[in-house]
XYZ file of C-alpha atoms in Angstrom:
368
model
C -35.292 -16.601 72.487
C -35.882 -16.231 68.749
C -35.376 -19.940 68.177
C -38.543 -20.658 70.195
C -40.625 -18.601 67.775
C -42.736 -20.128 65.060
C -43.451 -18.639 61.685
C -45.799 -19.287 58.782
C -45.079 -17.966 55.300
C -47.923 -16.768 53.116
C -47.121 -16.974 49.420
C -48.869 -15.619 46.373
C -48.547 -12.293 44.611
C -47.955 -10.405 47.884
C -45.958 -12.753 50.160
C -45.442 -12.065 53.834
C -44.478 -13.860 57.032
C -46.562 -14.517 60.151
C -44.350 -14.483 63.263
C -45.679 -16.251 66.374
C -44.080 -16.174 69.797
C -43.342 -14.190 72.969
C -41.806 -10.722 73.073
C -42.392 -9.732 69.463
C -43.808 -6.298 70.330
C -40.425 -5.367 71.818
C -38.421 -6.553 68.818
C -37.589 -3.337 66.996
C -35.572 -5.066 64.303
C -38.497 -7.311 63.443
C -41.049 -4.487 63.688
C -39.080 -2.397 61.195
C -37.947 -5.245 58.948
C -40.461 -4.335 56.228
C -40.599 -0.591 56.935
C -39.734 1.301 53.740
C -40.214 4.956 54.654
C -39.877 7.348 57.566
C -43.533 7.726 58.600
C -45.441 5.281 60.783
C -48.813 5.422 62.490
C -49.730 3.082 65.334
C -53.489 2.529 65.476
C -54.859 0.970 68.655
C -57.837 1.229 71.013
C -58.405 2.399 74.558
C -58.138 -1.098 76.007
C -54.946 -2.146 74.234
C -52.999 1.100 73.885
C -52.307 1.560 77.614
C -50.863 -1.959 77.752
C -48.728 -2.129 74.636
C -48.584 1.050 72.541
C -45.717 2.528 74.544
C -43.666 -0.637 74.109
C -44.220 -0.700 70.363
C -43.422 2.994 70.046
C -40.194 2.585 72.041
C -39.098 -0.418 70.001
C -39.780 1.385 66.715
C -37.966 4.543 67.751
C -34.967 2.619 69.074
C -34.648 0.685 65.830
C -35.326 3.745 63.646
C -34.411 7.008 65.415
C -35.262 8.969 62.261
C -38.844 7.701 62.225
C -41.723 10.193 62.334
C -44.170 8.312 64.498
C -47.685 8.982 65.777
C -50.296 6.947 67.635
C -54.036 7.149 67.082
C -56.238 5.570 69.760
C -59.821 4.556 68.995
C -62.666 3.756 71.383
C -62.873 -0.005 71.887
C -65.529 -2.350 70.570
C -67.170 -3.676 67.416
C -69.608 -0.756 67.448
C -66.654 1.539 66.660
C -65.745 -0.188 63.377
C -67.434 2.540 61.368
C -66.795 4.918 58.505
C -66.576 7.717 61.067
C -63.669 6.060 62.887
C -62.093 5.161 59.537
C -62.150 8.863 58.630
C -60.382 9.663 61.911
C -57.522 7.318 61.020
C -57.277 8.900 57.570
C -57.081 12.301 59.235
C -54.313 11.025 61.532
C -52.328 9.891 58.478
C -52.840 13.293 56.894
C -51.711 15.084 60.060
C -48.600 12.909 60.153
C -47.820 13.824 56.563
C -47.645 10.143 55.690
C -46.116 9.506 52.286
C -46.677 6.532 49.996
C -43.894 4.553 51.696
C -45.451 4.998 55.164
C -46.682 2.139 57.321
C -49.686 1.626 59.573
C -49.150 -0.634 62.603
C -52.487 -2.158 63.612
C -52.149 -2.933 67.332
C -55.195 -4.659 68.784
C -57.958 -7.098 68.037
C -59.955 -7.668 64.906
C -61.737 -4.313 64.971
C -58.465 -2.383 64.995
C -56.902 -4.696 62.436
C -59.824 -4.394 60.035
C -60.228 -0.644 60.396
C -56.534 0.276 60.354
C -55.921 -2.092 57.459
C -58.744 -0.488 55.482
C -57.296 2.975 56.133
C -53.906 1.740 54.919
C -55.567 0.320 51.808
C -57.140 3.703 51.022
C -54.497 6.270 51.979
C -52.786 7.336 48.734
C -54.400 4.258 47.141
C -52.539 1.900 49.431
C -49.673 2.030 51.920
C -48.070 -0.714 53.979
C -49.677 -2.255 57.024
C -48.148 -4.479 59.687
C -50.657 -6.379 61.773
C -49.921 -6.661 65.515
C -52.858 -8.769 66.769
C -53.384 -8.898 70.535
C -56.332 -11.316 70.683
C -56.435 -14.975 69.756
C -59.279 -14.293 67.332
C -57.228 -11.711 65.461
C -54.104 -13.886 65.480
C -55.798 -16.816 63.759
C -58.259 -14.955 61.567
C -58.553 -11.257 60.836
C -54.829 -10.377 60.808
C -54.113 -12.975 58.113
C -55.307 -12.853 54.519
C -55.676 -9.159 53.809
C -59.399 -8.639 54.334
C -60.069 -5.158 55.691
C -63.427 -3.494 56.249
C -65.828 -1.484 58.360
C -69.435 -2.157 59.274
C -72.503 -0.169 58.273
C -76.038 -0.512 59.707
C -77.028 -2.819 56.847
C -74.413 -5.418 57.727
C -70.959 -6.398 58.855
C -67.850 -5.735 56.736
C -69.829 -4.447 53.749
C -67.350 -1.630 53.004
C -63.745 -2.680 52.633
C -60.848 -3.840 50.481
C -58.392 -6.690 50.089
C -55.041 -5.372 51.343
C -52.482 -7.968 52.493
C -50.171 -6.927 55.335
C -46.411 -6.677 54.933
C -46.044 -8.815 58.066
C -47.994 -10.205 61.020
C -46.426 -10.309 64.490
C -48.507 -12.388 66.899
C -46.950 -11.762 70.317
C -48.328 -14.579 72.455
C -47.549 -12.770 75.714
C -50.483 -10.440 74.973
C -52.841 -13.382 75.475
C -52.005 -13.357 79.206
C -54.133 -10.225 79.636
C -56.956 -11.513 77.448
C -60.291 -11.983 79.271
C -61.472 -15.598 79.358
C -64.472 -14.766 77.181
C -62.209 -13.341 74.456
C -59.918 -16.363 74.620
C -62.880 -18.682 74.098
C -64.093 -16.527 71.208
C -60.746 -16.994 69.507
C -60.886 -20.725 70.057
C -64.135 -20.799 68.062
C -62.212 -19.689 64.980
C -59.472 -22.226 65.753
C -62.117 -24.970 65.842
C -63.393 -23.717 62.484
C -60.132 -24.698 60.765
C -60.539 -28.254 61.958
C -64.164 -28.265 60.876
C -63.439 -27.179 57.313
C -60.070 -28.803 56.589
C -58.537 -31.012 59.253
C -60.511 -33.521 61.299
C -57.291 -34.602 63.036
C -56.915 -31.034 64.315
C -60.356 -31.335 65.925
C -59.094 -34.395 67.769
C -55.961 -32.489 68.853
C -58.126 -29.643 70.155
C -60.232 -32.087 72.136
C -57.107 -33.593 73.699
C -55.629 -30.172 74.554
C -58.810 -28.375 75.630
C -57.715 -27.938 79.251
C -54.329 -26.513 78.277
C -55.845 -24.133 75.750
C -58.512 -22.884 78.128
C -55.835 -22.379 80.793
C -53.869 -20.216 78.368
C -50.794 -22.451 78.272
C -48.288 -20.814 75.919
C -47.067 -23.871 74.025
C -50.565 -25.164 73.327
C -51.777 -21.753 72.179
C -48.744 -21.192 69.952
C -49.288 -24.579 68.317
C -52.985 -23.852 67.779
C -52.171 -20.442 66.290
C -49.502 -21.832 63.974
C -51.703 -24.659 62.713
C -54.651 -22.324 62.176
C -52.525 -19.751 60.345
C -50.966 -22.457 58.169
C -54.430 -23.553 57.037
C -55.510 -19.994 56.313
C -52.242 -19.163 54.545
C -52.546 -22.180 52.272
C -56.044 -21.148 51.232
C -55.528 -17.403 50.885
C -52.394 -17.640 48.769
C -54.343 -19.725 46.259
C -57.441 -17.538 46.389
C -56.514 -14.050 47.630
C -59.726 -12.338 46.457
C -62.232 -14.985 47.609
C -63.349 -16.090 44.174
C -63.388 -19.761 45.062
C -61.826 -21.871 47.814
C -61.371 -19.002 50.271
C -65.117 -18.907 50.799
C -64.705 -22.082 52.878
C -63.183 -19.927 55.631
C -66.679 -18.512 56.148
C -68.080 -21.709 57.656
C -70.717 -20.554 60.145
C -70.226 -16.912 59.219
C -73.389 -16.330 57.183
C -75.422 -17.151 60.288
C -72.949 -15.360 62.555
C -72.934 -12.075 60.674
C -76.729 -12.028 60.587
C -76.833 -12.605 64.350
C -74.315 -9.837 65.034
C -76.064 -7.327 62.796
C -79.507 -8.107 64.161
C -78.383 -7.894 67.793
C -76.508 -4.660 67.159
C -72.727 -4.853 67.003
C -71.280 -5.235 70.465
C -74.713 -5.613 72.067
C -74.974 -9.393 72.222
C -72.710 -12.225 71.183
C -69.196 -11.262 70.171
C -67.872 -12.429 66.812
C -66.324 -15.696 67.978
C -69.421 -16.617 69.963
C -71.628 -15.874 66.961
C -69.379 -18.046 64.780
C -69.737 -20.901 67.273
C -73.514 -20.706 67.013
C -73.253 -20.286 63.249
C -71.133 -23.414 62.866
C -73.684 -25.491 64.743
C -76.474 -24.093 62.576
C -74.423 -24.732 59.411
C -73.762 -28.312 60.494
C -77.449 -28.844 61.180
C -78.385 -27.314 57.834
C -75.892 -29.686 56.193
C -77.633 -32.612 57.846
C -81.104 -31.357 56.944
C -80.058 -31.107 53.286
C -78.696 -34.643 53.373
C -75.060 -33.633 52.936
C -73.802 -34.802 56.313
C -74.678 -36.919 59.315
C -76.676 -35.518 62.222
C -74.159 -37.182 64.540
C -71.386 -34.957 63.167
C -73.421 -31.844 63.949
C -73.937 -33.081 67.493
C -70.224 -33.863 67.900
C -69.325 -30.314 66.827
C -71.880 -28.925 69.256
C -70.366 -31.012 72.053
C -66.835 -29.794 71.246
C -67.913 -26.147 71.268
C -69.631 -26.654 74.603
C -66.386 -28.172 75.904
C -64.729 -24.849 75.138
C -67.452 -22.884 76.910
C -68.977 -21.458 73.760
C -72.669 -20.811 73.003
C -74.286 -23.265 70.608
C -77.890 -22.021 70.298
C -79.472 -19.012 68.645
C -79.979 -16.210 71.186
C -83.557 -15.589 72.247
C -85.509 -12.797 70.627
C -84.086 -13.006 67.111
C -86.784 -13.358 64.446
C -85.987 -15.880 61.673
C -87.419 -13.536 59.016
C -85.100 -10.753 60.116
C -82.092 -13.077 60.089
C -83.004 -14.357 56.626
C -83.192 -10.782 55.358
C -79.703 -10.169 56.725
C -78.400 -13.302 55.025
C -79.746 -12.211 51.649
C -77.558 -9.089 51.918
C -74.517 -11.049 53.070
C -71.407 -10.772 50.874
C -71.507 -14.544 50.397
C -75.006 -14.462 48.890
C -75.490 -14.688 45.145
C -78.168 -13.036 43.053
C -79.791 -16.417 42.486
C -80.356 -17.246 46.139
C -78.897 -18.049 49.516
C -75.362 -19.412 49.562
C -73.790 -21.203 52.522
C -70.557 -22.869 53.469
C -71.614 -26.287 54.722
C -69.833 -29.593 55.274
C -70.012 -33.204 54.182
C -68.163 -34.324 57.292
C -65.598 -32.851 59.698
C -62.645 -31.584 57.667
C -64.588 -31.525 54.403
C -66.417 -28.239 53.806
C -68.174 -27.157 50.636
C -70.031 -24.192 49.183
C -73.714 -24.773 48.466
C -75.727 -22.316 46.390
C -79.473 -21.795 45.971
C -80.268 -23.149 49.420
C -84.015 -23.217 49.987
C -85.109 -20.615 52.499
C -87.523 -23.082 54.105
C -84.621 -25.333 55.130
C -82.779 -22.369 56.627
C -85.927 -21.280 58.449
C -86.359 -24.771 59.935
C -82.827 -24.590 61.329
C -83.414 -21.089 62.725
C -86.769 -22.122 64.199
C -85.276 -25.250 65.742
C -87.843 -27.389 63.958
C -85.215 -29.408 62.086
C -84.975 -32.910 63.491
C -82.344 -35.606 63.551
């Protein structure tokens, strides 16, 4: 079965491999391939742990009978990605007696991956982490690149660290239990890669929309591999987001403001917010004269095809969203900074964006 698996190698100072395919959570040899010590902590949540934690634990113990292994299960949801839950994972590592050659296995979606990865980055100033993403969103985005963080009331992902994983194992069989809404949310991030780097990929997504929405394994594996390849290429050149990596945040300045203002987990999920954010970013690009209005409309149409929201949720005040954006990690001291595009597949970073143009987009008073 191994020959049907795909993989993507991430280079740079801390190289690692992304494995994509069915049955990876049961592959003890692969799970322990990068394991250096004799302590391991599985971190998961209450939705994912009952489905997969036992399988991962069995595979690890079979491959490494000498392993001291524990499992820490968090409540599920974005609202749990907090410093309080982070402290609980640190306490679990302490209780395990985890040494500097220990490993954290992050089993779940983006919340678990971010939080467990951040704990691994901080325990004894950094131990290994293997990402085991179980959602499409995590497979194509948060598990790759080494960004780890928690949220605070002021904003999303404001406390964190760059900490690349030792490996990523994206077991595509976990997508069979993924709710349709979560699958669509992941597809928003897949569409993002086409929007910022690869217009031909947007065309491929259009042609394979039915298969992707139906959860067909081959189509999803291809979408994951192509998305991860784009992210790997960028992150190995810019691991600390000092330049090109910022392009991966297309739509995210709007999205993070929406999520924070709605209250994490209370409105749109992350992928849905990114879908709205990409439409707003495309419209802002057009308003500033960087891109064609027709391209913004085409992106909106594609997102609708995948069942994603494309308009700002009701009840969000533009002034409040602008205040959130000024605190965003992508903002500079000199003004608002956005990832925009010149055309599909050609994104760019624009600094000192006039707040009045952003307000017009948020108000819906921008016109084609």
